[in-house]
Coordinates of C-alpha atoms and ligand atoms in Angstrom, one line a residue:
M22 CA -121.3 26.9 -43.2
N23 CA -119.8 29.6 -41.3
R24 CA -121.6 30.8 -38.0
Y25 CA -118.9 34.1 -36.9
G26 CA -118.6 32.6 -34.3
I27 CA -121.9 33.4 -32.9
D28 CA -122.0 30.2 -30.5
I29 CA -118.9 32.1 -28.5
W30 CA -120.3 35.3 -28.2
G31 CA -124.0 35.0 -28.7
K32 CA -124.6 33.1 -25.8
Q33 CA -127.6 32.1 -27.5
H34 CA -129.3 35.4 -28.1
F35 CA -129.0 35.1 -31.1
D36 CA -129.4 32.0 -33.8
I37 CA -129.3 31.7 -37.8
K38 CA -132.0 30.1 -39.7
D39 CA -132.9 29.8 -43.2
G40 CA -129.2 31.7 -43.8
K41 CA -130.8 34.8 -41.6
I42 CA -129.7 36.0 -38.1
V43 CA -132.5 35.3 -36.1
V44 CA -133.1 36.8 -32.1
N45 CA -133.5 33.8 -30.8
Y46 CA -136.6 34.7 -28.6
R47 CA -140.4 34.1 -28.6
S48 CA -141.5 34.4 -32.6
K49 CA -137.8 34.5 -33.4
P50 CA -137.9 37.7 -35.9
A51 CA -135.1 37.7 -38.2
I52 CA -132.9 41.0 -37.9
I53 CA -133.4 41.4 -41.7
D54 CA -137.2 41.6 -41.2
I55 CA -137.0 44.2 -38.5
V56 CA -134.4 46.1 -40.4
K57 CA -137.1 46.5 -43.5
S58 CA -139.6 47.4 -41.7
V59 CA -137.5 50.2 -39.7
R60 CA -136.0 51.4 -43.7
K61 CA -139.8 51.7 -44.4
K62 CA -140.3 54.5 -42.1
D63 CA -138.1 56.2 -44.5
I64 CA -135.3 55.9 -42.5
S65 CA -131.9 54.9 -43.9
G66 CA -128.3 55.1 -42.2
P67 CA -127.2 52.9 -39.5
I68 CA -129.6 51.8 -37.2
L69 CA -129.0 50.4 -33.7
L70 CA -131.3 48.4 -32.6
R71 CA -132.4 48.2 -28.8
F72 CA -133.7 44.6 -27.6
P73 CA -135.0 45.3 -23.5
H74 CA -135.6 41.4 -23.7
L75 CA -131.5 40.9 -23.5
I76 CA -131.5 43.9 -20.4
Q77 CA -134.1 41.6 -18.7
K78 CA -132.2 38.5 -19.8
Q79 CA -128.7 39.7 -18.3
I80 CA -130.0 40.8 -15.5
S81 CA -132.1 38.1 -14.2
F82 CA -129.3 35.3 -14.8
L83 CA -127.1 37.7 -12.6
Y84 CA -129.4 37.2 -9.9
D85 CA -130.7 33.5 -10.3
T86 CA -127.1 32.8 -10.3
F87 CA -126.1 34.5 -7.2
S88 CA -129.4 33.2 -5.2
K89 CA -128.4 29.6 -6.4
V90 CA -124.8 29.9 -5.2
Q91 CA -126.0 31.6 -2.2
K92 CA -128.3 29.1 -1.5
E93 CA -126.4 26.6 -2.4
F94 CA -123.2 28.1 0.7
H95 CA -126.1 28.6 3.2
Y96 CA -124.5 32.3 2.6
K97 CA -126.6 34.7 5.0
G98 CA -125.4 37.8 3.3
S99 CA -128.4 39.4 1.2
F100 CA -126.9 39.4 -2.5
N101 CA -127.8 43.9 -4.6
A102 CA -127.0 45.2 -7.6
V103 CA -126.7 48.5 -9.1
F104 CA -126.0 49.5 -12.9
P105 CA -123.2 52.3 -13.5
L106 CA -124.6 54.8 -15.4
K107 CA -120.9 55.3 -17.0
V108 CA -121.8 52.2 -18.8
N109 CA -125.0 53.5 -21.0
Q110 CA -126.6 56.6 -20.1
Y111 CA -129.8 56.6 -23.2
P112 CA -132.9 56.8 -22.3
G113 CA -133.6 54.2 -24.8
F114 CA -132.0 52.2 -22.1
V115 CA -132.0 53.5 -18.6
K116 CA -135.7 53.5 -18.7
N117 CA -136.4 50.1 -20.1
L118 CA -133.7 49.0 -17.0
V119 CA -135.3 50.7 -14.6
K120 CA -138.4 49.2 -15.1
I121 CA -137.1 45.7 -15.9
G122 CA -134.9 45.9 -12.8
K123 CA -137.6 46.9 -9.9
P124 CA -139.1 43.7 -8.9
Y125 CA -135.1 43.3 -7.8
N126 CA -134.3 45.8 -6.1
Y127 CA -131.6 46.8 -9.0
G128 CA -130.2 50.3 -8.3
L129 CA -128.1 52.5 -10.3
E130 CA -124.7 53.5 -9.8
A131 CA -123.5 57.6 -10.6
G132 CA -119.6 59.4 -10.8
S133 CA -120.5 62.2 -11.8
K134 CA -123.2 65.1 -11.1
P135 CA -125.0 64.3 -14.3
E136 CA -124.9 60.7 -13.3
L137 CA -126.5 61.1 -9.9
I138 CA -129.2 64.0 -11.0
L139 CA -130.1 61.2 -13.6
A140 CA -130.3 58.5 -10.3
M141 CA -132.5 60.5 -8.4
S142 CA -134.8 60.7 -11.0
Y143 CA -134.9 57.6 -12.2
N144 CA -134.1 54.9 -9.8
N145 CA -136.6 52.9 -8.1
I146 CA -137.1 54.8 -4.1
G147 CA -135.7 51.7 -1.8
S148 CA -133.2 50.2 -4.5
P149 CA -129.6 51.4 -3.6
I150 CA -128.2 54.4 -5.3
T151 CA -124.0 54.1 -5.0
V152 CA -121.9 56.9 -5.9
N153 CA -117.9 56.7 -6.9
G154 CA -115.5 59.0 -8.0
F155 CA -114.1 62.3 -7.2
K156 CA -116.6 64.3 -5.1
D157 CA -117.0 68.0 -5.0
N158 CA -119.1 69.5 -2.1
E159 CA -121.8 70.0 -4.2
M160 CA -121.9 66.7 -5.5
I161 CA -122.0 65.7 -1.2
V162 CA -124.8 68.2 -0.8
L163 CA -126.7 66.3 -3.5
G164 CA -126.3 62.8 -1.7
F165 CA -127.8 64.1 0.9
L166 CA -130.7 65.4 -0.8
A167 CA -131.2 62.5 -2.3
A168 CA -131.6 60.8 1.3
K169 CA -133.8 63.5 2.0
M170 CA -136.1 62.2 -0.9
G171 CA -136.0 58.7 0.3
H172 CA -133.4 57.4 -1.7
N173 CA -131.2 54.7 -0.3
I174 CA -128.3 56.1 -1.4
T175 CA -124.2 55.4 -0.5
L176 CA -121.9 57.7 -0.9
T177 CA -118.2 56.5 -1.6
I178 CA -115.1 58.1 -0.3
E179 CA -112.9 58.5 -2.3
G180 CA -110.3 60.8 0.2
I181 CA -110.2 62.0 3.3
N182 CA -111.2 65.9 1.7
E183 CA -114.9 64.0 0.7
L184 CA -115.2 62.6 4.6
E185 CA -114.7 66.7 5.7
N186 CA -117.4 67.8 3.6
I187 CA -119.8 65.0 4.5
V188 CA -119.0 65.9 8.2
E189 CA -119.8 69.7 7.6
N190 CA -123.1 69.5 6.0
A191 CA -124.6 66.4 8.3
K192 CA -124.5 69.5 10.6
N193 CA -127.4 71.1 8.1
F194 CA -129.0 68.2 7.1
D195 CA -130.8 67.7 10.8
G196 CA -129.8 63.5 11.4
V197 CA -130.9 62.8 7.3
V198 CA -127.2 61.4 6.3
P199 CA -126.6 59.2 3.3
N200 CA -124.8 55.6 4.1
I201 CA -121.3 55.9 3.6
G202 CA -119.1 54.0 1.6
L203 CA -115.2 53.6 2.0
R204 CA -113.1 53.1 -1.2
I205 CA -110.0 50.7 -0.5
R206 CA -106.9 50.8 -2.2
L207 CA -105.9 47.4 -3.1
H208 CA -102.3 45.7 -3.9
S209 CA -104.2 43.4 -6.2
S210 CA -105.4 44.9 -9.6
G211 CA -106.7 43.5 -12.5
I212 CA -105.0 43.0 -16.0
G213 CA -105.9 43.9 -19.5
I214 CA -106.3 47.1 -21.7
W215 CA -108.9 48.8 -18.9
A216 CA -107.8 47.8 -15.9
K217 CA -105.8 51.0 -14.7
S218 CA -108.7 51.7 -11.7
G219 CA -107.1 49.0 -9.3
G220 CA -103.8 48.2 -7.4
I221 CA -101.6 49.8 -5.1
N222 CA -100.6 53.4 -7.8
S223 CA -104.5 53.6 -9.1
K224 CA -106.5 56.6 -9.4
F225 CA -108.6 55.9 -6.4
G226 CA -109.1 54.6 -3.3
L227 CA -107.9 55.1 1.0
T228 CA -104.7 53.6 1.5
S229 CA -104.8 51.5 5.2
S230 CA -103.6 54.5 7.1
E231 CA -106.3 56.7 5.3
L232 CA -108.5 54.2 6.1
I233 CA -107.6 54.0 10.0
T234 CA -107.6 57.9 9.6
A235 CA -111.2 57.6 8.3
I236 CA -112.6 55.3 10.8
E237 CA -111.4 57.8 13.2
I238 CA -112.8 61.0 11.7
L239 CA -116.5 59.1 11.5
K240 CA -116.1 58.4 15.3
N241 CA -115.1 61.6 16.6
N242 CA -118.1 63.1 14.5
N243 CA -120.6 60.4 15.7
L244 CA -121.1 59.2 12.0
L245 CA -119.7 55.6 12.6
P246 CA -123.1 54.1 12.6
Y247 CA -123.7 55.8 8.8
F248 CA -120.8 53.9 7.4
K249 CA -122.3 50.9 5.8
M250 CA -119.9 49.7 2.6
I251 CA -116.5 49.1 1.6
H252 CA -116.3 49.3 -2.0
F253 CA -113.3 48.5 -4.8
H254 CA -112.9 47.9 -8.6
I255 CA -110.3 46.4 -10.0
G256 CA -111.1 47.5 -13.4
S257 CA -113.2 47.0 -16.2
Q258 CA -113.5 43.7 -18.7
I259 CA -111.5 41.2 -16.2
E260 CA -110.8 38.6 -18.4
D261 CA -108.8 36.4 -16.1
I262 CA -110.5 35.5 -12.4
A263 CA -107.5 35.2 -10.8
P264 CA -107.0 38.8 -9.4
L265 CA -110.2 38.9 -8.9
K266 CA -109.6 36.5 -6.5
K267 CA -106.3 38.1 -4.7
A268 CA -108.6 41.1 -4.0
L269 CA -111.7 39.5 -2.5
R270 CA -109.3 38.1 -0.1
E271 CA -107.6 41.5 0.3
A272 CA -111.2 43.3 0.7
G273 CA -112.5 40.5 3.5
N274 CA -110.1 41.0 5.1
I275 CA -109.9 44.6 5.3
F276 CA -113.8 44.5 5.9
A277 CA -113.5 42.4 9.0
E278 CA -110.6 44.1 10.5
L279 CA -112.6 47.4 10.0
K280 CA -115.9 45.7 11.9
K281 CA -112.8 44.4 14.8
M282 CA -112.1 48.3 15.3
G283 CA -115.6 49.1 16.2
A284 CA -117.8 49.7 12.3
K285 CA -120.7 47.8 14.2
N286 CA -123.1 49.1 10.9
L287 CA -120.5 48.1 8.0
T288 CA -122.5 45.3 6.7
S289 CA -121.3 45.1 2.8
I290 CA -119.1 44.4 0.6
N291 CA -119.0 46.3 -3.2
L292 CA -116.7 44.3 -5.6
G293 CA -117.6 47.4 -8.6
G294 CA -118.0 46.3 -12.1
G295 CA -115.4 44.1 -14.0
L296 CA -117.5 40.9 -15.3
A297 CA -116.2 40.3 -18.6
V298 CA -118.3 39.6 -22.2
E299 CA -116.7 37.2 -24.7
Y300 CA -116.7 39.4 -27.9
S301 CA -114.5 36.7 -29.7
Q302 CA -115.4 35.3 -33.0
N303 CA -112.7 32.6 -32.8
E304 CA -112.5 29.4 -31.0
D305 CA -108.4 29.9 -30.6
S306 CA -108.8 33.5 -29.4
F307 CA -110.8 33.5 -26.3
H308 CA -111.0 36.7 -24.5
K309 CA -112.4 35.4 -20.8
N310 CA -111.5 32.2 -18.7
Y311 CA -114.9 32.1 -16.3
S312 CA -118.2 31.8 -16.2
L313 CA -120.8 33.7 -14.2
E314 CA -121.2 30.5 -12.1
E315 CA -117.2 30.3 -11.1
Y316 CA -117.3 34.0 -10.5
A317 CA -120.5 33.9 -8.0
N318 CA -119.0 31.0 -6.6
D319 CA -115.5 32.4 -5.9
V320 CA -117.3 35.3 -4.2
V321 CA -119.5 33.6 -2.4
Y322 CA -116.6 30.7 -0.8
L323 CA -114.0 33.5 0.0
L324 CA -116.3 35.6 1.3
Q325 CA -117.6 33.1 3.6
D326 CA -114.3 31.6 4.3
I327 CA -113.0 34.7 5.7
A328 CA -116.1 35.6 7.9
K329 CA -115.7 32.2 9.1
R330 CA -112.2 32.9 9.8
K331 CA -112.5 35.8 11.6
N332 CA -115.4 35.6 13.3
V333 CA -117.6 38.4 11.7
A334 CA -120.8 38.3 10.0
E335 CA -120.9 37.3 6.4
P336 CA -121.0 40.5 4.3
D337 CA -124.2 41.9 2.1
I338 CA -122.7 41.5 -1.7
F339 CA -122.8 44.2 -3.8
I340 CA -122.0 44.4 -7.6
E341 CA -121.6 46.9 -10.1
S342 CA -121.7 45.6 -13.2
G343 CA -121.9 47.9 -16.3
R344 CA -120.4 45.8 -19.6
Y345 CA -122.2 42.4 -18.7
I346 CA -125.4 43.7 -18.4
A347 CA -125.5 45.9 -21.7
A348 CA -123.4 45.3 -23.9
S349 CA -126.0 42.5 -25.3
H350 CA -128.9 44.4 -25.9
A351 CA -128.0 46.8 -28.8
V352 CA -126.8 45.9 -32.1
L353 CA -125.5 48.0 -34.9
I354 CA -126.7 47.4 -38.2
A355 CA -124.9 49.1 -40.8
P356 CA -126.0 49.1 -44.8
V357 CA -123.1 48.1 -47.0
L358 CA -123.2 51.0 -49.3
E359 CA -120.3 50.0 -52.2
L360 CA -118.0 46.6 -52.8
F361 CA -115.0 48.7 -54.2
S362 CA -113.6 45.7 -56.6
K363 CA -117.3 45.8 -58.0
E364 CA -115.8 48.8 -60.5
Y365 CA -113.5 46.2 -62.2
S366 CA -116.4 44.1 -64.5
Q367 CA -115.6 42.9 -67.9
K368 CA -117.7 45.2 -69.9
L369 CA -115.4 48.0 -69.1
L370 CA -112.3 46.4 -70.2
R371 CA -110.9 48.5 -73.6
L372 CA -108.3 45.7 -75.1
K373 CA -107.0 47.5 -78.2
E374 CA -106.0 45.7 -81.8
K375 CA -102.6 45.4 -80.3
N376 CA -102.0 45.3 -76.2
P377 CA -99.3 45.1 -74.2
P378 CA -97.9 41.8 -74.0
L379 CA -98.4 41.3 -70.6
V380 CA -101.7 42.6 -70.5
S381 CA -102.5 39.9 -73.5
E382 CA -101.3 37.3 -71.4
L383 CA -103.6 38.7 -68.4
Y384 CA -106.0 38.4 -70.5
E385 CA -105.1 34.8 -71.1
L386 CA -104.7 33.8 -67.6
Y387 CA -108.4 35.1 -67.0
K388 CA -109.8 32.9 -70.4
D389 CA -108.5 29.8 -68.9
I390 CA -108.2 29.7 -65.2
N391 CA -109.3 26.5 -63.7
K392 CA -109.8 24.4 -60.8
K393 CA -105.9 23.0 -61.2
N394 CA -104.3 25.7 -62.2
A395 CA -106.1 28.7 -60.7
L396 CA -103.4 29.0 -57.6
E397 CA -100.4 29.4 -59.7
F398 CA -102.1 32.2 -62.4
L399 CA -103.1 33.6 -59.3
H400 CA -99.8 34.3 -58.4
D401 CA -98.6 34.9 -61.8
S402 CA -101.5 37.5 -62.2
L403 CA -100.4 39.4 -59.5
D404 CA -96.6 39.0 -60.8
H405 CA -97.8 40.6 -64.1
M406 CA -99.9 43.4 -62.5
E407 CA -96.5 44.4 -60.7
S408 CA -94.8 44.7 -63.7
L409 CA -97.6 46.5 -65.3
L410 CA -97.5 49.1 -63.1
T411 CA -93.8 49.6 -63.2
L412 CA -93.8 50.1 -67.1
F413 CA -96.8 52.8 -66.4
D414 CA -94.6 55.1 -64.1
L415 CA -91.4 54.7 -65.9
G416 CA -94.2 55.9 -69.4
Y417 CA -94.4 52.7 -71.4
I418 CA -98.0 52.4 -71.1
D419 CA -100.9 54.7 -71.2
L420 CA -104.1 55.1 -68.9
E421 CA -106.1 52.3 -70.4
D422 CA -103.6 49.6 -70.5
R423 CA -103.4 50.1 -66.8
S424 CA -107.0 50.5 -66.6
N425 CA -107.1 47.0 -68.2
T426 CA -104.6 45.6 -66.1
E427 CA -106.9 46.3 -63.2
I428 CA -109.5 44.8 -64.5
L429 CA -108.3 41.6 -65.3
V430 CA -106.5 41.3 -62.2
N431 CA -109.4 41.8 -60.3
L432 CA -111.5 39.5 -62.2
I433 CA -108.9 36.9 -62.6
I434 CA -109.2 37.2 -58.4
E435 CA -112.7 36.4 -58.2
K436 CA -112.4 33.8 -60.1
A437 CA -109.7 32.1 -58.6
I438 CA -111.8 32.4 -54.9
K439 CA -114.5 30.9 -56.5
L440 CA -112.4 28.1 -57.9
L441 CA -110.2 27.5 -54.7
A442 CA -113.4 28.0 -52.3
D443 CA -113.3 24.6 -50.8
K444 CA -109.2 25.0 -50.1
N445 CA -108.5 26.2 -46.9
H446 CA -105.1 26.0 -46.7
K447 CA -102.7 28.4 -45.6
E448 CA -101.8 29.7 -48.9
L449 CA -105.2 30.5 -49.9
L450 CA -105.3 32.8 -46.3
S451 CA -102.8 34.6 -47.4
I452 CA -103.9 35.5 -51.2
Q453 CA -106.8 37.0 -49.7
D454 CA -105.1 38.5 -47.3
R455 CA -103.7 40.2 -50.1
V456 CA -106.8 40.7 -52.3
Q457 CA -108.9 41.8 -49.2
E458 CA -112.7 43.3 -51.0
K459 CA -112.8 46.9 -49.0
Y460 CA -116.7 46.8 -48.2
L461 CA -117.8 50.6 -47.5
L462 CA -120.2 50.8 -44.8
N463 CA -122.7 53.6 -44.1
F464 CA -122.2 54.5 -40.4
S465 CA -118.7 56.1 -38.6
L466 CA -116.5 54.0 -36.9
F467 CA -115.9 57.3 -34.7
Q468 CA -119.3 57.9 -33.7
S469 CA -120.7 53.8 -33.4
L470 CA -117.8 52.1 -32.4
P471 CA -114.9 54.2 -30.5
D472 CA -113.3 51.1 -28.4
N473 CA -112.4 49.9 -32.2
W474 CA -110.7 52.9 -32.8
G475 CA -108.9 53.8 -29.3
L476 CA -108.4 50.6 -28.0
K477 CA -108.6 48.5 -31.2
Q478 CA -111.1 46.0 -29.3
N479 CA -113.5 43.9 -31.5
F480 CA -116.9 43.9 -32.2
P481 CA -118.4 40.5 -33.5
V482 CA -119.6 41.3 -37.0
M483 CA -121.4 39.3 -39.4
P484 CA -123.6 39.7 -42.4
L485 CA -127.8 39.4 -41.7
S486 CA -128.2 37.3 -44.7
K487 CA -126.9 35.0 -47.3
L488 CA -126.3 33.0 -44.2
N489 CA -126.3 29.7 -46.4
E490 CA -124.2 30.6 -49.2
T491 CA -120.5 30.7 -50.0
N492 CA -118.5 33.6 -48.0
K493 CA -114.9 33.5 -49.7
R494 CA -114.5 37.5 -50.0
S495 CA -111.8 38.5 -47.4
A496 CA -112.9 41.6 -46.3
S497 CA -112.0 44.9 -44.8
L498 CA -114.5 47.4 -43.8
W499 CA -114.3 51.2 -44.4
D500 CA -116.6 53.8 -42.6
I501 CA -117.7 56.9 -44.5
T502 CA -115.9 59.4 -42.7
C503 CA -113.0 61.3 -44.4
D504 CA -110.7 59.3 -41.9
S505 CA -108.2 56.8 -42.7
D506 CA -108.2 55.4 -39.3
G507 CA -112.0 54.8 -39.8
E508 CA -111.3 51.5 -40.8
I509 CA -111.8 47.8 -39.6
S510 CA -108.9 46.3 -41.8
F511 CA -109.0 42.5 -42.6
D512 CA -107.0 40.5 -40.1
I513 CA -105.4 37.1 -40.8
K514 CA -105.3 35.7 -37.3
N515 CA -109.1 36.8 -37.2
P516 CA -110.4 37.1 -40.6
L517 CA -113.4 37.9 -41.5
F518 CA -115.4 36.4 -44.7
L519 CA -118.3 38.1 -46.5
H520 CA -120.4 37.5 -50.0
D521 CA -119.9 38.4 -52.9
V522 CA -123.1 40.9 -53.6
N523 CA -124.7 42.9 -56.6
L524 CA -125.5 45.8 -54.1
E525 CA -128.1 47.0 -57.4
E526 CA -129.8 44.2 -57.0
E527 CA -130.0 43.2 -53.4
D528 CA -129.2 45.0 -49.8
Y529 CA -126.5 43.9 -47.9
F530 CA -125.9 44.7 -44.2
L531 CA -123.8 44.1 -41.9
A532 CA -124.4 43.9 -38.1
F533 CA -122.1 45.2 -34.8
F534 CA -122.9 43.3 -31.6
L535 CA -122.0 43.5 -28.0
V536 CA -122.3 46.9 -28.3
G537 CA -124.4 48.4 -25.6
A538 CA -121.4 49.2 -23.6
Y539 CA -119.6 52.4 -23.3
Q540 CA -119.8 53.2 -26.8
E541 CA -123.1 55.2 -27.5
T542 CA -121.5 58.2 -25.0
M543 CA -118.0 57.8 -25.6
G544 CA -118.7 58.1 -29.7
M545 CA -117.7 61.0 -31.2
R546 CA -118.8 63.2 -33.5
H547 CA -115.6 63.0 -36.3
N548 CA -116.8 65.0 -39.6
L549 CA -120.4 65.8 -37.7
F550 CA -122.3 62.2 -38.2
A551 CA -124.2 61.6 -35.1
H552 CA -126.0 59.1 -32.9
P553 CA -127.4 56.6 -35.1
T554 CA -131.5 56.3 -35.4
E555 CA -132.4 53.8 -32.4
V556 CA -135.5 51.4 -32.3
S557 CA -136.6 49.3 -29.6
I558 CA -137.6 46.0 -30.3
D559 CA -140.1 44.3 -28.5
I560 CA -141.0 40.9 -29.3
D561 CA -143.7 39.1 -28.9
E562 CA -145.3 35.0 -29.2
T563 CA -146.0 36.1 -33.2
S564 CA -144.6 39.2 -33.9
F565 CA -142.3 42.0 -33.1
A566 CA -142.7 45.6 -33.0
L567 CA -140.8 48.7 -33.3
N568 CA -140.9 51.4 -30.3
N569 CA -139.1 54.2 -28.9
I570 CA -137.9 55.3 -32.6
K571 CA -135.6 58.3 -32.2
E572 CA -134.0 59.6 -35.7
S573 CA -130.1 60.5 -36.2
K574 CA -130.3 64.4 -35.5
D575 CA -130.3 66.3 -38.5
I576 CA -127.6 68.2 -39.9
L577 CA -128.7 71.8 -38.1
Q578 CA -129.4 69.6 -34.8
I579 CA -125.6 68.7 -35.0
L580 CA -124.4 72.1 -35.7
D581 CA -126.6 73.9 -33.0
E582 CA -125.2 71.0 -30.5
I583 CA -121.6 72.5 -31.3
G584 CA -122.3 76.2 -30.8
Y585 CA -123.8 77.7 -34.4
D586 CA -127.0 79.5 -34.1
K587 CA -129.2 77.5 -36.1
N588 CA -130.9 80.8 -37.3
E589 CA -127.7 82.7 -38.0
V590 CA -126.7 79.6 -40.4
I591 CA -130.0 79.5 -42.4
N592 CA -130.1 83.4 -43.0
I593 CA -126.9 83.1 -44.1
L594 CA -127.3 80.6 -46.4
K595 CA -130.6 82.9 -47.6
E596 CA -128.7 85.9 -48.0
K597 CA -126.0 84.2 -50.4
I598 CA -128.5 82.9 -51.9
K599 CA -130.3 86.2 -52.7
L600 CA -127.0 87.7 -53.5
A601 CA -126.1 85.0 -56.3
L602 CA -129.9 85.2 -57.6
N603 CA -131.8 87.6 -59.2
N604 CA -135.0 85.6 -59.6
K605 CA -137.7 85.4 -57.1
Q606 CA -138.9 81.4 -58.3
E607 CA -135.0 80.4 -58.7
I608 CA -134.5 82.3 -55.2
E609 CA -137.4 80.7 -53.7
K610 CA -136.8 76.6 -55.1
T611 CA -132.8 77.1 -54.3
S612 CA -133.7 77.5 -50.4
S613 CA -136.0 75.1 -50.6
M614 CA -133.2 72.6 -51.5
I615 CA -131.0 73.0 -49.3
K616 CA -133.6 73.5 -46.3
I617 CA -134.5 69.9 -47.0
F618 CA -131.3 68.9 -46.7
L619 CA -130.8 70.9 -43.2
Q620 CA -133.5 68.8 -41.8
D621 CA -132.0 64.9 -42.9
N622 CA -129.5 63.9 -40.8
G623 CA -126.0 63.5 -42.3
Y624 CA -125.5 59.8 -43.6
L625 CA -125.4 58.9 -46.8
K626 CA -128.5 57.8 -49.2
T627 CA -128.5 55.0 -52.2
D628 CA -131.8 56.6 -53.6
I629 CA -131.3 58.7 -56.1
I630 CA -133.0 61.9 -55.8
Q631 CA -136.1 62.7 -57.6
P632 CA -136.7 66.5 -59.4
D633 CA -140.4 66.0 -57.8
F634 CA -138.6 65.6 -54.6
F635 CA -137.9 69.4 -54.1
K636 CA -141.3 70.1 -55.1
E637 CA -142.6 70.9 -51.6
D638 CA -141.4 71.9 -48.1
K639 CA -141.4 68.4 -46.8
Ligands
LIG16 C1 -116.7 51.7 -14.4 C2 -117.0 51.4 -12.9 C3 -117.6 50.4 -13.0 C4 -118.5 49.3 -14.3 O1 -117.3 48.5 -15.0 P1 -117.8 47.5 -15.8 O2 -116.3 46.8 -16.4 O3 -118.5 48.0 -16.9 O4 -118.6 46.2 -14.8 C5 -118.4 50.0 -12.0 N1 -118.1 50.2 -10.7 C6 -117.0 51.5 -10.8 C7 -116.4 52.4 -9.7 C8 -116.7 51.9 -11.9 O5 -115.7 53.1 -12.3

C-alpha cells in the first residue's frame, strides 16, 4: 500500500485507516467524512480545514522539549517564544493560537504596523511582543503606546536611526519605555531557498561597530537599562543544523561582550525563526537533518558553554519559530473535477469499414494486449501514434482516424498500466512519465500554494480515499486558472501516483498538507479566485464539530476589493439588460439570474443548474 510518505511528513498527526486518511486524534475522524459534512452545507470548491489541536500540539511540543532539555542541563535562563505574525495573520488561526498559547505565556512577533496593531489587540497581556523589521517614527510611537497599555514589548532595532527615534520618543512618554532589542548582523548565514536574512550581507542587523555606537547612544541617554535583548534570524526553513550552531556561537559571544560593556539588564538572546518542517514524501529525499530535541540541545548546550567560559549569567532564550508552529494546522482540500483521459472511452471509437492500416493495427494491439506482451505493445502503440499524427499533418488521414488513434492509444495505456501494475521497474516509471494522467483540481495554485509557484516548494499531497486500492496513474495536477504555470507536473524523482476514478460515480479529493505557514496571505487573486472557504475542525472523543465557517468571498466582494464599486457594476449590468430586452418579465428574470452568480464565489461547480434554481432570489 502506498502511504504517500505520511509517516515522514505526517509526524503522527494523520494516519490511514480502512483506505481513508484519518486525523490521528481522539475519535480519529476520516478527513473525507469531514469534507462531506462541510459540502452538505451547500459549499463547493476548495476547502481549507484548520485543526486547532495541531496548533496546541506544536506549541506544547516546543515548550516541553525546551523545558526538558533545560532541566537536563540545569540551565538557569528561561525559555520564551513568540509567534511571528507574518507566517499567518488569519483570524481563524491567530485567535486559536493566542487562546491556546495563554498558559505558556506564548507571545506574538510583529514586523509591520498592521501586525503590531494585531499583536496589541490579541496578545495576552504579560506575554511578550517582539517587533522586528524596518520601523518609522510612527511604528516606534505605536511601540511606546503598547508599553503604556501594559504590554511586555521589545522593539528590536535594525539601524541606528531607529534608536535615535526611540531616544526622542522616550522624552515624551514620562518614563514609559518599551524594552529595547538590538538585531545583530552575523557572519554566519543559513542555507536554502529562504536563507537571505542572515549573513554579513543581509538586509538586516547592526555591525559590530554599530553595536558599540548603539551602546554609547543608550548610555548617553540613560536608556541602557531598557536594553534587554539581542536578536538574530538566519533565515526560514533552516534544513541543516550546522549554520545555526555557528550563529549561536557568534551571538553567544556578542551577548557576553555587550554585558561586559555595561549592558547589565541584557538578559535575552532571541534566535529568530527558522526551525524547519519536513515536507518530503519520499524517504530518499529528507529535507532537514535534525529534530527539535537536537535543536534544543544545541541551543542550550552552546549558550551555557559560552556563558560559563565568559563568566556571564546564562541568557533567557527567546525563539520566533513560525513555520514549525503553523504549517501542520491547515490542510487544503481540492476536489478533482476531471481526468483528461476519460474523454477517451471505447464507446467513442468511430472505426470505419476500411481504416488506415496503422489504425487497424492499433485496434489489434488493444484487443490482444496481455501481461506478457504489455510493454512491447505499449511501445508499438506509442510509435504508431507518432506515425499517425505525422500522417494527419501531411493530409493522409482524416479527423476521425486521428480521433480513433488518440482513443486507442489511451485505452492501450490504461490496459498496459493495469497489466504491469505489480511491476515496479524503471521502464514502467519512464512510461508512466510519458503517459501522465492530468487531474483537473478545483483550486488555484496561485491563491492556495504560492510557494509552489514561486519557489517550487513541494507540499505533501495525497487522495483522501481509496488508499487500499491500486494507484498506478502517474499524475500531473492542474488548477483551474487560465495560466499554464498553474500546474504541478509529474516528477519522476518524486512521482505521484493516483487512482483511476470515474467521477460520474464517485467524488475524488486530493489533500495538500502543511499549508498553514505563509501560503494564505501570500496567496494571490490571479484570475480573481479568492481565499477558499475555511472551517475549523474541533474533535472530541466521539465526533467532530465544524466551527467558524468562513465562505470564500463572492464575486461582488472580490470586485469590490480590487476597487470596483459594487453598485456601479450592478447598475451597468441592469442598464445593459434593459437596453437589450424590452419585456419587463424577461428583464427581471435575466437580472435575477445574474444576481445569483454575483453572490456566489468564482470556483467551479459540478452540479448542473436546475431551472427552478433561478425562480426566486436566493
Ligand atoms: C520570518 C521571521 C521569523 C519566522 O521564521 P520561520 O522560519 O517561519 O520560523 C522569525 N523571526 C523573524 C525576524 C522573521 O523575519
